[in-house]
Structure formats: C-alpha cells, structure tokens
Amino acid sequence: MPQQINAYAAMSPKGKLERYSYTPKPLGPDDVEIAVQYCGICHSDLSLLNNDWGFTTYPFVPGHEVAGKISAVGSNVVHRKVGDPVGLGWYSKSCMGCKQCLTGNHNLCPTVEGTIIGRPGGFADRVRCHWSWATPLPAELDTAKAGPLFCAGVTVFNPMVQFAVKPTDRVGVVGIGGLGHLALQFLNNWGCYVVAFSSSDSKRDEAMKLGATEVVNSKNADAMKKLAKSLDFIISTVNVPLDWGTILDTLAPKGRLHLVGALAEPLPVNVFQLLTSQLSVSGSPLGSPATTAQMLDFAARHKIAPIVEEYPMSQINEAFERLESGKARYRIVLKNDLV
Ligand SMILES: [Zn+2]
Ligand SMILES: [Zn+2]
C-alpha cells in the first residue's frame, strides 16, 4: 500500500489549492482508510479555505463529501472491510462513550471531530476516519452523485427525522440551492405539501420539477400574506439574513422554523410572534451515522440524487471559482484524477 497520501491543499488563507503529499500516522485500530473516487465541494470548504471562521489550520486539505471504497481497516474494525463502497461527510470521529454517542446522537458528541477541522480531508487519493462514520453506500446509488448526500443531504434529512415531520404536513423550504434542491426531493417523497421559497423567479420551473407543490417569491408581500399561518415546518438553508418576521408569519400555530444554513448574523425574532402562536425556532448539525444510513436508503428507494456539475479533481481551483460565483446547479463534485 502506498504510504504517502496525495492531496490538494491551500498553504494560506484564500490561497490557491496545490498538489500536496503527506505521510499519515499509522492507521488507528478503530479507523478505516477510504480510497476517494469522488468528493463534492460544499460552501463550508470555501469558508474554511478563506479562514472565515478563524480556526483553519494550514496546509489545509478541504473535502468532506467523499464517495469511495474502503482501502484499509484498523485491527479492531469488524463492521467494514476492504472494498466496501462507503461515503464520508462532515464528521469523521466521535467518542462512542458519552451520553450523546450512547443514545445515537453521535453528531452531537461534545468531542466530535470534523473531517476538515485540524486534519486533512477528502480532496485526496485517500482519507481516514473512525469506521462508524464511513457509511456504506447502497448499490442503487450512483457513486458519482453520492458525495453531496453526506453533507447537504443528511443536513436537510435529519430535521425531518428529529422533529417527526408527517406526510400530512405543509412544509416550506427557504433557499433553492445545494441543500434546498435536496430538501424539495426528500419532502416530496416523504409525502408533504412542499412550498419552495425563492427570491428569484428563475428557479420556479426547476423547483416544481424537484418536488415543490408551489413556489412562492418571498419578496412578494401578497403571495406571502396568502400563506399566513399555514405551514407546519419550515427548513431554511440560506446563509444570508432574510425578513424572518415575514417568514415566521407563514407558520401555523405550533409551527417550527428550523435553520440549517450557517447564518453568521444573530437572528432577530419577535418574541410576541413566537408566544402567541407557540412557535419554535431551532437548528441542527448534519446527522448521526444511523440517520445518514436511513437517508441513503430512502434516497436509493425514491431515486433521490443531487443535480451535480462534475470536474476532474485536477481542476479544483476552477471548481472553487465556480462555487464562489454562485452559478453552480446545484452541487459540484470532483472526480479523483490524482496519480
Ligand atoms: Zn458541507
Ligand atoms: Zn461522544
């Protein structure tokens, strides 16, 4: 087995990605190594590349939407074997002993490790993780499109499980991008009445094709008024401030606004609006390995897949520029061509 791992890394904040090799530590007894076939790009790869959150370590190897095959297993690993098709997302290890891990909430473990936080990620020929976070890929899923399910996919699927969204619910999706276009597909197949909120009319037809029952321009006051007090659940995928009061007005009593977009600004919320209709506002990170497996199974059964633009990994800088332009429809995946 080749010892060195070949990757793409940035050497400084906002730096270009360049070829970079490193020698990994001996494989931990509970860890596995994945030979990367494809790896999606997510907006948080860009945020960390730019050190927007202030804790990026350089050389920085991004990439946390991996699809590939197990290439090595540690001495304790019995649940994965070499050759298994798997994926790896935002998290790569949790302690397995705390209350959160023991109750199946591994993504809420206080010491959960991020795949690209202080350690090298998946824009590489190989990447490592604790065996439990290498989730088996159902055979029906296309490996070339599976990567984004491990970050964008589980991020929007997990709240449907956590808050027991029902098929009879009327659910809003705010932001029709990388996350939102998957949320529309999941919710439609779940059986819900799905309202896609978009500030641009250009995405209307596509949103309908992806599973929206109706598309509402959130800047159209009359259209928003018609929705007043009608939605049971809203999932927001945007990372920019919106008129949250108007959006909360569309929630039915006991409704919930759930945020999964990494909004940097504090959320202004009118408490009277919350208490008069008993509304909730919440957020969640990704999902546990069990929920990830459940999501993959659901996606395979209903033929749910991200719409992707594929680049060879050698064009990683062009791919990041495309992501930054906001024009990608809807997710970018890099095909490993490292030799
Ligand atoms: Zn991500
Ligand atoms: Zn734990």
Short mmCIF file of C-alpha atoms and ligand atoms in Angstrom, two decimals:
data_model
loop_
_atom_site.label_atom_id
_atom_site.label_comp_id
_atom_site.label_asym_id
_atom_site.label_seq_id
_atom_site.Cartn_x
_atom_site.Cartn_y
_atom_site.Cartn_z
CA MET A 1 0.00 0.00 0.00
CA PRO A 2 1.41 3.42 -0.87
CA GLN A 3 2.39 5.21 2.31
CA GLN A 4 2.04 8.83 1.24
CA ILE A 5 -1.35 10.40 0.73
CA ASN A 6 -1.60 12.70 -2.29
CA ALA A 7 -3.93 15.64 -1.85
CA TYR A 8 -4.73 19.23 -2.76
CA ALA A 9 -4.00 21.81 -0.08
CA ALA A 10 -4.04 25.57 0.42
CA MET A 11 -0.96 26.87 2.21
CA SER A 12 -2.54 30.09 3.50
CA PRO A 13 -5.97 31.77 3.83
CA LYS A 14 -7.62 32.31 0.42
CA GLY A 15 -4.63 30.55 -1.21
CA LYS A 16 -4.92 28.50 -4.40
CA LEU A 17 -5.07 24.75 -3.94
CA GLU A 18 -1.91 22.95 -4.96
CA ARG A 19 -0.59 19.40 -5.06
CA TYR A 20 0.47 18.31 -1.58
CA SER A 21 1.57 14.99 -0.13
CA TYR A 22 1.75 13.93 3.48
CA THR A 23 2.66 10.79 5.38
CA PRO A 24 -0.22 9.75 7.64
CA LYS A 25 0.30 8.39 11.15
CA PRO A 26 -0.12 4.58 11.45
CA LEU A 27 -3.81 3.70 10.92
CA GLY A 28 -5.62 3.71 14.30
CA PRO A 29 -7.12 0.37 15.46
CA ASP A 30 -10.70 1.69 15.06
CA ASP A 31 -10.06 3.68 11.90
CA VAL A 32 -10.51 2.95 8.22
CA GLU A 33 -8.97 4.42 5.11
CA ILE A 34 -11.12 5.27 2.10
CA ALA A 35 -9.82 5.41 -1.48
CA VAL A 36 -11.57 8.54 -2.75
CA GLN A 37 -13.42 8.19 -6.07
CA TYR A 38 -15.47 11.40 -5.89
CA CYS A 39 -15.67 14.29 -3.42
CA GLY A 40 -18.25 17.09 -3.50
CA ILE A 41 -17.46 20.73 -2.75
CA CYS A 42 -19.55 22.42 -0.10
CA HIS A 43 -19.73 26.10 0.83
CA SER A 44 -18.08 25.32 4.18
CA ASP A 45 -14.97 24.09 2.29
CA LEU A 46 -14.74 27.64 0.94
CA SER A 47 -15.43 29.26 4.34
CA LEU A 48 -12.60 27.23 5.89
CA LEU A 49 -10.27 27.80 2.93
CA ASN A 50 -10.74 31.54 3.49
CA ASN A 51 -10.43 31.12 7.29
CA ASP A 52 -13.81 32.87 7.66
CA TRP A 53 -14.42 31.10 10.97
CA GLY A 54 -10.89 31.78 12.30
CA PHE A 55 -9.78 28.21 13.12
CA THR A 56 -8.45 26.79 9.84
CA THR A 57 -5.04 25.11 10.04
CA TYR A 58 -2.69 25.18 7.02
CA PRO A 59 -1.69 23.32 4.91
CA PHE A 60 -5.46 22.92 4.57
CA VAL A 61 -6.89 19.93 2.67
CA PRO A 62 -10.66 20.52 2.18
CA GLY A 63 -13.25 17.96 1.08
CA HIS A 64 -15.97 16.39 3.23
CA GLU A 65 -18.40 14.83 0.74
CA VAL A 66 -16.48 11.68 -0.07
CA ALA A 67 -17.67 8.66 -2.04
CA GLY A 68 -15.21 5.80 -2.45
CA LYS A 69 -14.16 2.35 -1.30
CA ILE A 70 -12.54 1.14 1.91
CA SER A 71 -8.82 0.61 1.18
CA ALA A 72 -7.56 -0.35 4.67
CA VAL A 73 -9.04 -1.18 8.07
CA GLY A 74 -7.57 -0.92 11.60
CA SER A 75 -7.03 -4.03 13.74
CA ASN A 76 -10.31 -3.63 15.75
CA VAL A 77 -12.58 -2.96 12.79
CA VAL A 78 -15.15 -5.69 12.12
CA HIS A 79 -18.04 -3.75 10.56
CA ARG A 80 -16.24 -2.57 7.41
CA LYS A 81 -13.93 -4.46 5.07
CA VAL A 82 -11.58 -3.55 2.25
CA GLY A 83 -13.53 -2.93 -0.95
CA ASP A 84 -16.79 -1.81 0.73
CA PRO A 85 -18.34 1.20 -1.06
CA VAL A 86 -18.79 3.97 1.53
CA GLY A 87 -19.16 7.71 1.95
CA LEU A 88 -17.80 10.18 4.49
CA GLY A 89 -19.26 13.56 5.39
CA TRP A 90 -18.60 16.49 7.73
CA TYR A 91 -17.80 14.34 10.79
CA SER A 92 -15.09 11.69 10.95
CA LYS A 93 -14.98 10.53 14.58
CA SER A 94 -16.96 10.66 17.82
CA CYS A 95 -16.01 9.33 21.28
CA MET A 96 -18.55 6.41 21.27
CA GLY A 97 -18.78 6.64 25.09
CA CYS A 98 -20.61 9.86 26.04
CA LYS A 99 -24.36 10.16 26.59
CA GLN A 100 -24.88 11.59 23.10
CA CYS A 101 -22.96 8.79 21.39
CA LEU A 102 -24.64 6.13 23.54
CA THR A 103 -28.10 7.45 22.65
CA GLY A 104 -27.42 7.54 18.91
CA ASN A 105 -26.73 11.26 18.68
CA HIS A 106 -23.10 10.94 17.61
CA ASN A 107 -23.30 14.20 15.65
CA LEU A 108 -23.94 15.99 18.98
CA CYS A 109 -20.93 14.39 20.77
CA PRO A 110 -19.05 17.21 22.55
CA THR A 111 -15.75 15.96 21.12
CA VAL A 112 -16.97 15.06 17.63
CA GLU A 113 -14.18 15.52 15.06
CA GLY A 114 -14.72 17.41 11.80
CA THR A 115 -13.28 15.78 8.68
CA ILE A 116 -11.55 19.03 7.64
CA ILE A 117 -11.02 20.62 11.08
CA GLY A 118 -7.35 20.38 12.06
CA ARG A 119 -6.90 17.27 9.91
CA PRO A 120 -6.74 16.55 6.19
CA GLY A 121 -9.96 15.98 4.23
CA GLY A 122 -11.13 14.28 1.07
CA PHE A 123 -9.63 16.23 -1.82
CA ALA A 124 -7.02 13.50 -1.90
CA ASP A 125 -6.48 9.97 -3.13
CA ARG A 126 -7.26 8.62 0.34
CA VAL A 127 -8.87 9.89 3.57
CA ARG A 128 -9.27 8.36 7.00
CA CYS A 129 -11.99 8.25 9.66
CA HIS A 130 -13.40 6.20 12.53
CA TRP A 131 -15.13 3.19 10.97
CA SER A 132 -18.57 4.30 12.23
CA TRP A 133 -18.52 7.46 10.07
CA ALA A 134 -17.72 5.54 6.86
CA THR A 135 -21.35 4.84 5.95
CA PRO A 136 -22.00 2.01 3.47
CA LEU A 137 -23.33 3.15 0.09
CA PRO A 138 -26.42 1.29 -1.18
CA ALA A 139 -25.67 -0.36 -4.55
CA GLU A 140 -28.53 1.55 -6.25
CA LEU A 141 -26.86 4.93 -5.65
CA ASP A 142 -24.62 6.45 -8.32
CA THR A 143 -21.17 6.88 -6.77
CA ALA A 144 -20.55 10.00 -8.88
CA LYS A 145 -23.52 11.73 -7.22
CA ALA A 146 -23.43 10.20 -3.74
CA GLY A 147 -20.90 12.56 -2.11
CA PRO A 148 -23.23 15.56 -1.58
CA LEU A 149 -25.72 13.34 0.27
CA PHE A 150 -23.18 13.04 3.12
CA CYS A 151 -23.24 16.76 3.92
CA ALA A 152 -26.05 18.59 2.11
CA GLY A 153 -28.34 15.53 2.06
CA VAL A 154 -28.21 14.49 5.71
CA THR A 155 -28.32 18.14 6.83
CA VAL A 156 -31.81 18.56 5.37
CA PHE A 157 -33.00 14.97 6.01
CA ASN A 158 -32.07 14.83 9.70
CA PRO A 159 -34.57 17.53 10.83
CA MET A 160 -37.40 15.55 9.17
CA VAL A 161 -36.50 12.65 11.47
CA GLN A 162 -35.67 14.71 14.59
CA PHE A 163 -38.96 16.62 14.52
CA ALA A 164 -41.11 13.82 13.09
CA VAL A 165 -42.31 15.72 10.02
CA LYS A 166 -45.51 13.98 8.88
CA PRO A 167 -46.68 13.25 5.31
CA THR A 168 -49.74 15.37 6.05
CA ASP A 169 -47.57 18.40 6.95
CA ARG A 170 -47.25 21.53 4.88
CA VAL A 171 -43.53 22.30 4.77
CA GLY A 172 -41.64 25.32 3.48
CA VAL A 173 -38.09 25.24 2.07
CA VAL A 174 -36.19 28.52 2.12
CA GLY A 175 -33.33 28.75 -0.42
CA ILE A 176 -33.25 26.54 -3.50
CA GLY A 177 -29.55 25.73 -3.80
CA GLY A 178 -27.26 22.84 -2.86
CA LEU A 179 -29.22 21.97 0.29
CA GLY A 180 -32.67 23.20 -0.75
CA HIS A 181 -32.82 21.24 -4.01
CA LEU A 182 -32.32 18.04 -1.99
CA ALA A 183 -34.84 19.12 0.68
CA LEU A 184 -37.52 19.50 -2.03
CA GLN A 185 -36.88 15.95 -3.24
CA PHE A 186 -36.85 14.41 0.25
CA LEU A 187 -40.02 16.22 1.39
CA ASN A 188 -41.93 15.48 -1.80
CA ASN A 189 -41.13 11.77 -1.50
CA TRP A 190 -41.98 11.91 2.24
CA GLY A 191 -45.48 12.87 1.12
CA CYS A 192 -45.58 16.51 2.28
CA TYR A 193 -47.19 19.57 0.68
CA VAL A 194 -43.99 21.45 -0.21
CA VAL A 195 -43.71 25.22 -0.59
CA ALA A 196 -40.43 26.39 -2.13
CA PHE A 197 -39.48 29.93 -1.14
CA SER A 198 -37.21 31.64 -3.61
CA SER A 199 -36.36 35.29 -4.15
CA SER A 200 -35.72 34.64 -7.84
CA ASP A 201 -38.46 33.58 -10.28
CA SER A 202 -35.84 31.92 -12.48
CA LYS A 203 -35.77 28.81 -10.26
CA ARG A 204 -39.56 28.30 -10.33
CA ASP A 205 -39.75 25.59 -13.02
CA GLU A 206 -36.81 23.68 -11.63
CA ALA A 207 -38.23 23.83 -8.08
CA MET A 208 -41.52 22.36 -9.35
CA LYS A 209 -39.65 19.56 -11.12
CA LEU A 210 -37.68 18.84 -7.94
CA GLY A 211 -40.85 18.32 -5.94
CA ALA A 212 -42.31 21.67 -4.89
CA THR A 213 -46.11 21.76 -4.77
CA GLU A 214 -45.93 25.53 -5.19
CA VAL A 215 -43.19 28.14 -5.47
CA VAL A 216 -43.55 31.46 -3.66
CA ASN A 217 -41.38 34.52 -4.16
CA SER A 218 -40.54 35.53 -0.58
CA LYS A 219 -40.25 39.18 -1.69
CA ASN A 220 -43.86 39.22 -2.94
CA ALA A 221 -45.88 40.57 0.02
CA ASP A 222 -49.28 39.45 -1.35
CA ALA A 223 -48.08 35.91 -2.00
CA MET A 224 -46.57 35.72 1.49
CA LYS A 225 -49.82 37.02 3.02
CA LYS A 226 -51.77 34.22 1.30
CA LEU A 227 -49.57 31.69 3.10
CA ALA A 228 -50.19 33.23 6.54
CA LYS A 229 -50.40 30.70 9.39
CA SER A 230 -50.44 27.72 7.02
CA LEU A 231 -47.10 25.89 7.32
CA ASP A 232 -46.25 23.28 9.95
CA PHE A 233 -42.49 23.29 9.40
CA ILE A 234 -40.01 25.47 7.53
CA ILE A 235 -36.44 24.46 6.79
CA SER A 236 -34.12 27.35 5.96
CA THR A 237 -30.95 26.57 4.04
CA VAL A 238 -29.75 30.13 3.39
CA ASN A 239 -26.69 31.76 4.96
CA VAL A 240 -27.85 35.35 4.41
CA PRO A 241 -30.22 37.41 6.58
CA LEU A 242 -33.88 37.45 5.46
CA ASP A 243 -37.06 39.13 6.64
CA TRP A 244 -37.56 36.44 9.29
CA GLY A 245 -40.72 38.07 10.67
CA THR A 246 -42.49 37.61 7.33
CA ILE A 247 -41.32 34.02 7.14
CA LEU A 248 -42.48 33.28 10.73
CA ASP A 249 -45.90 34.72 9.78
CA THR A 250 -46.40 31.78 7.40
CA LEU A 251 -46.13 29.23 10.25
CA ALA A 252 -49.31 27.67 11.61
CA PRO A 253 -49.72 27.60 15.42
CA LYS A 254 -47.15 25.19 16.94
CA GLY A 255 -45.10 25.51 13.74
CA ARG A 256 -41.30 25.41 13.64
CA LEU A 257 -38.67 27.38 11.73
CA HIS A 258 -35.60 25.14 11.51
CA LEU A 259 -32.29 26.60 10.38
CA VAL A 260 -29.55 24.53 8.76
CA GLY A 261 -27.85 27.31 6.76
CA ALA A 262 -24.74 28.68 8.52
CA LEU A 263 -26.03 32.21 9.10
CA ALA A 264 -23.29 34.36 10.66
CA GLU A 265 -25.57 37.15 11.93
CA PRO A 266 -27.75 36.84 15.05
CA LEU A 267 -31.39 36.07 14.30
CA PRO A 268 -33.82 38.87 15.20
CA VAL A 269 -37.00 37.23 16.47
CA ASN A 270 -40.14 38.91 17.77
CA VAL A 271 -40.96 37.01 20.96
CA PHE A 272 -44.64 38.02 20.80
CA GLN A 273 -44.83 36.34 17.41
CA LEU A 274 -43.41 33.15 18.97
CA LEU A 275 -45.55 33.05 22.07
CA THR A 276 -48.92 33.98 20.58
CA SER A 277 -48.77 31.01 18.16
CA GLN A 278 -46.48 28.78 20.25
CA LEU A 279 -43.82 28.76 17.53
CA SER A 280 -40.35 27.22 17.77
CA VAL A 281 -37.06 28.25 16.17
CA SER A 282 -34.25 25.68 16.08
CA GLY A 283 -31.12 24.44 14.33
CA SER A 284 -29.18 21.19 13.91
CA PRO A 285 -25.81 19.94 12.60
CA LEU A 286 -25.72 17.16 9.97
CA GLY A 287 -26.96 13.83 11.39
CA SER A 288 -25.80 10.64 13.13
CA PRO A 289 -24.35 7.68 11.24
CA ALA A 290 -27.67 5.81 11.71
CA THR A 291 -29.69 8.71 10.28
CA THR A 292 -27.19 9.02 7.42
CA ALA A 293 -27.72 5.33 6.58
CA GLN A 294 -31.50 5.83 6.77
CA MET A 295 -31.24 8.85 4.44
CA LEU A 296 -29.17 6.86 1.90
CA ASP A 297 -31.71 4.02 1.98
CA PHE A 298 -34.58 6.49 1.43
CA ALA A 299 -32.67 8.22 -1.39
CA ALA A 300 -31.95 4.89 -3.10
CA ARG A 301 -35.59 3.76 -2.83
CA HIS A 302 -37.00 7.01 -4.22
CA LYS A 303 -34.21 7.71 -6.74
CA ILE A 304 -33.28 10.95 -5.00
CA ALA A 305 -29.95 12.40 -6.10
CA PRO A 306 -28.29 15.79 -6.19
CA ILE A 307 -28.00 17.55 -9.54
CA VAL A 308 -24.26 17.89 -9.96
CA GLU A 309 -21.62 19.52 -12.15
CA GLU A 310 -18.57 17.29 -12.39
CA TYR A 311 -14.97 18.50 -12.60
CA PRO A 312 -11.77 16.45 -12.53
CA MET A 313 -10.00 16.99 -9.20
CA SER A 314 -7.06 18.49 -11.11
CA GLN A 315 -9.37 21.44 -11.92
CA ILE A 316 -10.07 22.06 -8.26
CA ASN A 317 -9.33 25.81 -8.43
CA GLU A 318 -11.73 26.29 -11.36
CA ALA A 319 -14.33 24.32 -9.40
CA PHE A 320 -13.91 26.59 -6.35
CA GLU A 321 -14.30 29.66 -8.59
CA ARG A 322 -17.50 28.18 -9.98
CA LEU A 323 -18.78 27.59 -6.43
CA GLU A 324 -17.89 31.14 -5.42
CA SER A 325 -19.74 32.54 -8.45
CA GLY A 326 -22.98 31.06 -7.07
CA LYS A 327 -23.84 29.76 -10.55
CA ALA A 328 -23.37 26.04 -9.88
CA ARG A 329 -26.55 23.99 -10.37
CA TYR A 330 -26.71 22.71 -7.75
CA ARG A 331 -23.66 20.96 -6.35
CA ILE A 332 -20.11 20.47 -7.66
CA VAL A 333 -18.41 17.08 -7.45
CA LEU A 334 -14.73 16.44 -8.16
CA LYS A 335 -13.69 13.15 -9.76
CA ASN A 336 -10.40 11.92 -8.40
CA ASP A 337 -7.74 12.00 -11.13
CA LEU A 338 -4.71 12.14 -8.83
CA VAL A 339 -1.88 9.90 -9.98
ZN ZN B 1 -20.58 20.64 3.93
ZN ZN B 2 -19.38 11.07 22.30
#
